[in-house]
mmCIF file of C-alpha atoms in Angstrom:
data_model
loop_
_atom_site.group_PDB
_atom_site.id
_atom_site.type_symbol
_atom_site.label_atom_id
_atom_site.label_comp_id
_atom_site.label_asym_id
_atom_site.label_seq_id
_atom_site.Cartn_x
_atom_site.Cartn_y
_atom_site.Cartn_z
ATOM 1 C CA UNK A 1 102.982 86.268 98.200
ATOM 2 C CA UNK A 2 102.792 88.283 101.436
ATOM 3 C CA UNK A 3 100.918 86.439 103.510
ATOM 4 C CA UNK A 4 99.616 89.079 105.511
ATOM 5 C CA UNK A 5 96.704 89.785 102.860
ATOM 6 C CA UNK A 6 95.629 86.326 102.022
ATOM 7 C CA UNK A 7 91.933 86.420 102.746
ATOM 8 C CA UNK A 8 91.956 90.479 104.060
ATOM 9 C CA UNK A 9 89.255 92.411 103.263
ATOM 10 C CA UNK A 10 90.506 95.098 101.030
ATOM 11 C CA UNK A 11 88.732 98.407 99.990
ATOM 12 C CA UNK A 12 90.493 100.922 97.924
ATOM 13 C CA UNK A 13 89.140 103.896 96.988
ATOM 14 C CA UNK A 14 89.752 105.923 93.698
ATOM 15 C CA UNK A 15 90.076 102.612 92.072
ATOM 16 C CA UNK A 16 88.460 102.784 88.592
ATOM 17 C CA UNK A 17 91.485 103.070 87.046
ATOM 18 C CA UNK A 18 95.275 104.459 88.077
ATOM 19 C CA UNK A 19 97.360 103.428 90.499
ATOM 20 C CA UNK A 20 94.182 102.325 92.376
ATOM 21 C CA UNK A 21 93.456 99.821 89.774
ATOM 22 C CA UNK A 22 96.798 98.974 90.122
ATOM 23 C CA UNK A 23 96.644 98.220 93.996
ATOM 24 C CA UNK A 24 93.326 96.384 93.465
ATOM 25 C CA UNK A 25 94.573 94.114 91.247
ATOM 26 C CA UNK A 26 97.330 93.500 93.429
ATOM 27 C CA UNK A 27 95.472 93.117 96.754
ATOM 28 C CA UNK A 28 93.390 90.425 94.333
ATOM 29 C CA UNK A 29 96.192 88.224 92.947
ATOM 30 C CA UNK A 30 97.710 87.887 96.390
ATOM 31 C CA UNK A 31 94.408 86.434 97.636
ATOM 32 C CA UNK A 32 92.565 89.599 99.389
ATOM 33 C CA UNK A 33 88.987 89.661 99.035
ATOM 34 C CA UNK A 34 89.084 93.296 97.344
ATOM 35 C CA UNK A 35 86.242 96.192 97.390
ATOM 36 C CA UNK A 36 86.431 98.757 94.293
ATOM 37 C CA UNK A 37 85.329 102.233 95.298
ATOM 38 C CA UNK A 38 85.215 104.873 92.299
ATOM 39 C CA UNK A 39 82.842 107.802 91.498
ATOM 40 C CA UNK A 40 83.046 106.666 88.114
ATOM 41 C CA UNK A 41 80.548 103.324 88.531
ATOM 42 C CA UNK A 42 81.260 102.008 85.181
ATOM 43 C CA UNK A 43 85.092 102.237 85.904
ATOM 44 C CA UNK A 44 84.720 100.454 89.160
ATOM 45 C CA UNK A 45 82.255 97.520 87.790
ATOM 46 C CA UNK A 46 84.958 96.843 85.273
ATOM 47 C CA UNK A 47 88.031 96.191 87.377
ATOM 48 C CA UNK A 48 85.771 94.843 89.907
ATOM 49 C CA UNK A 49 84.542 92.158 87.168
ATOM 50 C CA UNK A 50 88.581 91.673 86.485
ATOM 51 C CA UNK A 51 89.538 91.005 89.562
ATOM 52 C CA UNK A 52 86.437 88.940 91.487
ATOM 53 C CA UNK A 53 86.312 91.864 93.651
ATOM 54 C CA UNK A 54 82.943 94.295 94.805
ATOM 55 C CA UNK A 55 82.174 97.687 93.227
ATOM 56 C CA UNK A 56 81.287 99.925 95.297
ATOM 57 C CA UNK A 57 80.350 103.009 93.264
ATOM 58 C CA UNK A 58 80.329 106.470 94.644
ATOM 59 C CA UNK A 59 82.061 109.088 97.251
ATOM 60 C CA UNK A 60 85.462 107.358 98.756
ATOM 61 C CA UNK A 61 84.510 109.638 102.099
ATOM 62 C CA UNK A 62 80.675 107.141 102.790
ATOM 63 C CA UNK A 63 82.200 103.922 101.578
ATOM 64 C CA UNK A 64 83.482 102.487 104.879
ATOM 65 C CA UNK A 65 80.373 101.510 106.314
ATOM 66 C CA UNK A 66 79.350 100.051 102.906
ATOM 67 C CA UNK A 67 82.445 97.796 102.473
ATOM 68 C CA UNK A 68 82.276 96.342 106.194
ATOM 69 C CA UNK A 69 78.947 94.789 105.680
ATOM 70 C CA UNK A 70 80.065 93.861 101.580
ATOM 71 C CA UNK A 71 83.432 92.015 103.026
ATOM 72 C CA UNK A 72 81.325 90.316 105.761
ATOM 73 C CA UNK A 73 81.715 92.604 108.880
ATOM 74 C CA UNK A 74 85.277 93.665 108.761
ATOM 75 C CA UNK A 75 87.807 95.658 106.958
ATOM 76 C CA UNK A 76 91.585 94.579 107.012
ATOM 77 C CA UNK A 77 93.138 97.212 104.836
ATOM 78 C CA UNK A 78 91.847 100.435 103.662
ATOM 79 C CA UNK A 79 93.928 102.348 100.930
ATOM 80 C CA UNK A 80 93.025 105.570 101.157
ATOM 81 C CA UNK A 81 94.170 106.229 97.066
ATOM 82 C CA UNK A 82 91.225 108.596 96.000
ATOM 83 C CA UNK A 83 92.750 112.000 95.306
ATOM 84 C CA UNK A 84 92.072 115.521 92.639
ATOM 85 C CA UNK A 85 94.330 117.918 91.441
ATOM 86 C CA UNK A 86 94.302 121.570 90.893
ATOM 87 C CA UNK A 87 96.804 123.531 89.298
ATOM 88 C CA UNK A 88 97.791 126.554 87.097
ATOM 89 C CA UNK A 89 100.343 128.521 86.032
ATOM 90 C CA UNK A 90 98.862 132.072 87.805
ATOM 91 C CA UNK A 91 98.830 133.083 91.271
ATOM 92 C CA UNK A 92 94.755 133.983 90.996
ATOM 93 C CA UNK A 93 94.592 130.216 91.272
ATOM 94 C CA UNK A 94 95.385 130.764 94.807
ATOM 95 C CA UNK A 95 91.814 132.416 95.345
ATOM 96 C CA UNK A 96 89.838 129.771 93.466
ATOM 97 C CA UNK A 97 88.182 128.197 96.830
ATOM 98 C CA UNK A 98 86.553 125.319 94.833
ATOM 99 C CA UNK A 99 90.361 123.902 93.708
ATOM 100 C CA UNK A 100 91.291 124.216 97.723
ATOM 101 C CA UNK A 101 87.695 123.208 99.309
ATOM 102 C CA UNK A 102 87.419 119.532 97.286
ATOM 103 C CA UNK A 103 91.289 119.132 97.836
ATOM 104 C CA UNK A 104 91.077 119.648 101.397
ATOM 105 C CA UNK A 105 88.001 117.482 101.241
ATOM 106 C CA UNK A 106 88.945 114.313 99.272
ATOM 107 C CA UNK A 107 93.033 114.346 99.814
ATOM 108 C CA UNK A 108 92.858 115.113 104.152
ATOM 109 C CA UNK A 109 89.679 114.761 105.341
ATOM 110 C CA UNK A 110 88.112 111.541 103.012
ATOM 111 C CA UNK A 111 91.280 110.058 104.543
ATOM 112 C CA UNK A 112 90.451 111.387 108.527
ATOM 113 C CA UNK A 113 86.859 110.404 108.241
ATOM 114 C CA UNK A 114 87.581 106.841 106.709
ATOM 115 C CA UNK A 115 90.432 106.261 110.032
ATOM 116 C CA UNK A 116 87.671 107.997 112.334
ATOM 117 C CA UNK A 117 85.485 105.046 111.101
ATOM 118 C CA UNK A 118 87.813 102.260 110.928
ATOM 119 C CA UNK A 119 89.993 102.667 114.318
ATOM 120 C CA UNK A 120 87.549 101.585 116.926
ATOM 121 C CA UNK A 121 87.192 98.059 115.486
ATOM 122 C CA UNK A 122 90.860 97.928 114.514
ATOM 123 C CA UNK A 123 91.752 99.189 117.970
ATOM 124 C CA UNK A 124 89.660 96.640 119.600
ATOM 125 C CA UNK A 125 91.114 93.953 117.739
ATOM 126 C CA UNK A 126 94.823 94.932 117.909
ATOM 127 C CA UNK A 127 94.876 95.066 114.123
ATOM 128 C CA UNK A 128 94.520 96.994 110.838
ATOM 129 C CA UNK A 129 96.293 98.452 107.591
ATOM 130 C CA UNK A 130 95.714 102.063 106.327
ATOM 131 C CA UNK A 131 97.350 103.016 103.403
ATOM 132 C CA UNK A 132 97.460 106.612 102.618
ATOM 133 C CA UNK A 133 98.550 107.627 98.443
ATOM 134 C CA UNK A 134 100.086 110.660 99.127
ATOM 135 C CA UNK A 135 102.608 112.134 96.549
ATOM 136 C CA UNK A 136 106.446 113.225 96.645
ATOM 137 C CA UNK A 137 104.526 116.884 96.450
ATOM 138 C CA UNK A 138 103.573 115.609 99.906
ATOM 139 C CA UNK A 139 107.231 115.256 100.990
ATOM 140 C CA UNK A 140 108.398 118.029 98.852
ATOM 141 C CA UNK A 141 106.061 120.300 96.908
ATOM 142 C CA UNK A 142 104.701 120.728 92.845
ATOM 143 C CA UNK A 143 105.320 123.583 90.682
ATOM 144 C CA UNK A 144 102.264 125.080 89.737
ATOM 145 C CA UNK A 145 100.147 123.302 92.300
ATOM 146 C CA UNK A 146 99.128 124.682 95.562
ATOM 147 C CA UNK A 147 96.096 122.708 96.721
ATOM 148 C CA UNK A 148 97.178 119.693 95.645
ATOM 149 C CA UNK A 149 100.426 120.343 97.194
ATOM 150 C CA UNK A 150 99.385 122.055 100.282
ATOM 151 C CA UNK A 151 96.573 118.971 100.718
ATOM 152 C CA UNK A 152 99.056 116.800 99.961
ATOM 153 C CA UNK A 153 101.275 117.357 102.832
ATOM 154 C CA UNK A 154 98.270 117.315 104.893
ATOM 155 C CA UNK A 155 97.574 113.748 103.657
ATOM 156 C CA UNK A 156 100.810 112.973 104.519
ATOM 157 C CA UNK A 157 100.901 114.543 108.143
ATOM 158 C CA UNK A 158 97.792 112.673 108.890
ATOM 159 C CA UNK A 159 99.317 109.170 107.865
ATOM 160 C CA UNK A 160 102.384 110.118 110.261
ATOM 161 C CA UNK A 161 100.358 110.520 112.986
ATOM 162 C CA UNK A 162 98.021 107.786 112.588
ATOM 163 C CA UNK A 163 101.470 105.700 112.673
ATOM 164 C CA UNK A 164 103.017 107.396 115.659
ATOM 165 C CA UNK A 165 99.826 107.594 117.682
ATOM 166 C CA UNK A 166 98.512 103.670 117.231
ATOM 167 C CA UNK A 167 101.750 101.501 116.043
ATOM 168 C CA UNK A 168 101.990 99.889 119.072
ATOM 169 C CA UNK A 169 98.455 98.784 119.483
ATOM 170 C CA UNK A 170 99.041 97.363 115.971
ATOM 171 C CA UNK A 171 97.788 99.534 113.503
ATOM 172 C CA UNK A 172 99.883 99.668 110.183
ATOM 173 C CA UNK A 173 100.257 102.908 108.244
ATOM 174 C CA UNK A 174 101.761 103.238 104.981
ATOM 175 C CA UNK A 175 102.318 106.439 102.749
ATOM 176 C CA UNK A 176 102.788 105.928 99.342
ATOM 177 C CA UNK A 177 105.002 108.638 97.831
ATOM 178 C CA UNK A 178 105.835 108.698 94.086
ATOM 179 C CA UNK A 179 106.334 111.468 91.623
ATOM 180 C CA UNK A 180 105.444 111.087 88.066
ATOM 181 C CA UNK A 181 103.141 108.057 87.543
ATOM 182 C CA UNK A 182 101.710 107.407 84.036
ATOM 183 C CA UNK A 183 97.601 107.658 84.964
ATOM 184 C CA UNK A 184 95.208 110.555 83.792
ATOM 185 C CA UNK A 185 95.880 112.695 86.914
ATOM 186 C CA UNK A 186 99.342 113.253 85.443
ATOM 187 C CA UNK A 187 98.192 113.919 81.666
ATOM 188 C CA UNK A 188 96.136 116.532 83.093
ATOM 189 C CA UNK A 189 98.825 118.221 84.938
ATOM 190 C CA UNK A 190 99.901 120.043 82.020
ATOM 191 C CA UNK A 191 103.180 122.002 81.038
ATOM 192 C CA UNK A 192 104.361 121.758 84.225
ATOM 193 C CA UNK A 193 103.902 117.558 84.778
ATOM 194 C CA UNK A 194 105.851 117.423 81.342
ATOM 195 C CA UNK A 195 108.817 119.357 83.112
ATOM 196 C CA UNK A 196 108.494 118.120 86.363
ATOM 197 C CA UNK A 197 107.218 114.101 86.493
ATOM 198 C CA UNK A 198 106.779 112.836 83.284
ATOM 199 C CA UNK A 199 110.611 112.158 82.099
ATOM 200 C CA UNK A 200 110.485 109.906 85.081
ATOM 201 C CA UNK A 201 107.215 108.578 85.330
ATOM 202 C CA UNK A 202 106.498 105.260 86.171
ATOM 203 C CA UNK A 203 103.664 102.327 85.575
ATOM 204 C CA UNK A 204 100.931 102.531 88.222
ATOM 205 C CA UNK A 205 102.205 98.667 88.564
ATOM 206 C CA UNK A 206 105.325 100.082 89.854
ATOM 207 C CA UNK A 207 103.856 102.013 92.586
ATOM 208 C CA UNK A 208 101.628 98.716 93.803
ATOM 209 C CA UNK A 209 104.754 96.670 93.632
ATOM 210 C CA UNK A 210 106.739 99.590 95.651
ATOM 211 C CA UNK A 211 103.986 98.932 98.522
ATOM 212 C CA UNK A 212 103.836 95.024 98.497
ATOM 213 C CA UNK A 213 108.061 95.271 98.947
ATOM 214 C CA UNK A 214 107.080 97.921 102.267
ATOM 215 C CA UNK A 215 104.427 95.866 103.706
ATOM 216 C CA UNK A 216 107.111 92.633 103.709
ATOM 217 C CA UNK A 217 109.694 95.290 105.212
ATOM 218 C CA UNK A 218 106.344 97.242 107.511
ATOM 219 C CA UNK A 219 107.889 100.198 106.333
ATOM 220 C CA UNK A 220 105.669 103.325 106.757
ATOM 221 C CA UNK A 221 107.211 105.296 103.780
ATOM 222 C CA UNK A 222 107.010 104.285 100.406
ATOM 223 C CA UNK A 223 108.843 105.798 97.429
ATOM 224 C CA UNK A 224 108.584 104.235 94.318
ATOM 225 C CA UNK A 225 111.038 106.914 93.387
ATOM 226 C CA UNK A 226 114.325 106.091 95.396
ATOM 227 C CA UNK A 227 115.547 109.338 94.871
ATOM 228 C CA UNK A 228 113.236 110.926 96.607
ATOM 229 C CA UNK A 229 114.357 110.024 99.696
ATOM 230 C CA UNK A 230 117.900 112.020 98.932
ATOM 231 C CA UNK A 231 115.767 115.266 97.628
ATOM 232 C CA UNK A 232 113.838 115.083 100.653
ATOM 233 C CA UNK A 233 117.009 115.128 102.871
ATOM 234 C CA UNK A 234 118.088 117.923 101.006
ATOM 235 C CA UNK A 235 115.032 119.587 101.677
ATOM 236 C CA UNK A 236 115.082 119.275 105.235
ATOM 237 C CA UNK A 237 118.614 119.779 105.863
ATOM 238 C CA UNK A 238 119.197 123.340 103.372
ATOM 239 C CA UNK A 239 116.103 124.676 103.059
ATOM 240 C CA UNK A 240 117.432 127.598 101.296
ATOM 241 C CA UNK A 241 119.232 125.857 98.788
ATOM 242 C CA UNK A 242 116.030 123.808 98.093
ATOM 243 C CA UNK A 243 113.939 126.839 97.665
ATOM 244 C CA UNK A 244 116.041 128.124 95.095
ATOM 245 C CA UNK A 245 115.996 125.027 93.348
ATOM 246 C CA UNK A 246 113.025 125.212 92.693
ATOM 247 C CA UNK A 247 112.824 128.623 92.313
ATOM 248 C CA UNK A 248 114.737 127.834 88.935
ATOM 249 C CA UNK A 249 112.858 125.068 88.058
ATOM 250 C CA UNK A 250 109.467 127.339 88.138
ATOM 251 C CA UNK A 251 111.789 130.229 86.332
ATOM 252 C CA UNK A 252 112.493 127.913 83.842
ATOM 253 C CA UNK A 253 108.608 126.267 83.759
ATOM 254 C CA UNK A 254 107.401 130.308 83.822
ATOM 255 C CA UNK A 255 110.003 130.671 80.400
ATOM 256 C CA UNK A 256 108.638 127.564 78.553
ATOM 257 C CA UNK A 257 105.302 129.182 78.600
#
């Protein structure tokens, strides 16, 4: 049990299924009173019915307001999960401004207006969890992906400075970072997902036990995949080297095809 959740008022967003379903279940068995945001309604009635928790149908960006007055006037933790991907194997996908407006709008800003909502209670209060699913392509970066890449290290900017900015007036920031998790976002990511994240993938379960293990250890990153951390190093200390490979890993995708 982590005892910081017993009794928290929970919302997570993108919850209908996925790794949100995943953290909703787990907010609920550790005692959090839990609200289940999804577009799809049906999908969010259904865990919500599971769990004892509140569905909350509709956009994860309008939900905040909603869930306050649902969990009786305040909001503990807010998981920011709710995400879409874009992604194709041709650079004209680089000019389709649908693909980059709703990433921009559901992976960065969903999670700017939800803090812009939530921070002057928690601020008051000296209190309050946000918990931001980002990606490894957030750390790193996807093959075949460039909005959800690009948004993704926006998402995961954002969380960094939320932590760095109000840590010591007690807000908690966590940013979840796997690669390859077995949900319908990764079915849909094609050719490239089976290269890339599927030999790896893990259970959504894993990711919401990956962020119960950082809360006990408040640690702001979270990598369900440990070796992320060591490609991310990499990354940041050859830049070069990691370019090219990748570079070889989308030669190699581009060949498949």
């Amino acid at each position: 049990m982590v005892e910081t959740v017993q009794g928290a008022g929970v919302v997570v967003t993108g919850a209908g299924g996925g790794i949100g379903a995943a953290l909703a279940r787990r907010f609920a068995a550790e005692g959090a009173r839990v609200v289940v945001n999804d577009l799809d309604g049906d999908r969010a009635r259904a865990v919500a019915e599971e769990i004892g928790g509140i569905a909350l149908p509709g956009d994860a960006s309008a939900v905040v307001g909603e869930a306050r007055a649902a969990l009786g006037g305040t909001v503990d933790v807010y998981c920011a999960n709710a995400g879409v991907a874009f992604g194709g194997p041709d650079v004209d996908d680089l000019a389709d401004a649908r693909a980059w407006d709703l990433s921009w709008d559901v992976n960065v800003m969903a999670h700017v207006r939800a803090a812009h909502e939530l921070l002057p209670a928690w601020l008051e209060r000296g209190s309050g969890r946000f918990v931001s699913t980002v990606s490894a392509a957030g750390l790193l970066t996807m093959i075949g992906a460039a909005p959800y890449s690009v948004t993704k290290h926006g998402a995961y900017a954002f969380a960094e400075y939320l932590s760095l900015t109000y840590r010591h007036r007690g807000i908690k920031v966590h940013a979840i970072c796997p690669q390859g998790v077995r949900t319908d976002m990764l079915s849909a990511t094609g050719s490239a997902g089976d290269l890339v994240l599927k030999p790896t993938a893990v259970e959504p379960e894993d990711v919401a036990e990956a962020l119960f293990k950082g809360i006990a250890e408040d640690r702001f990153l979270i990598l369900p995949h440990p070796e992320v951390a060591e490609y991310y190093r990499v990354r940041a200390a050859d830049p070069d080297r990691w370019l090219g490979n990748m570079n070889h890993l989308q030669q190699k995708w581009e060949e498949a095809r």
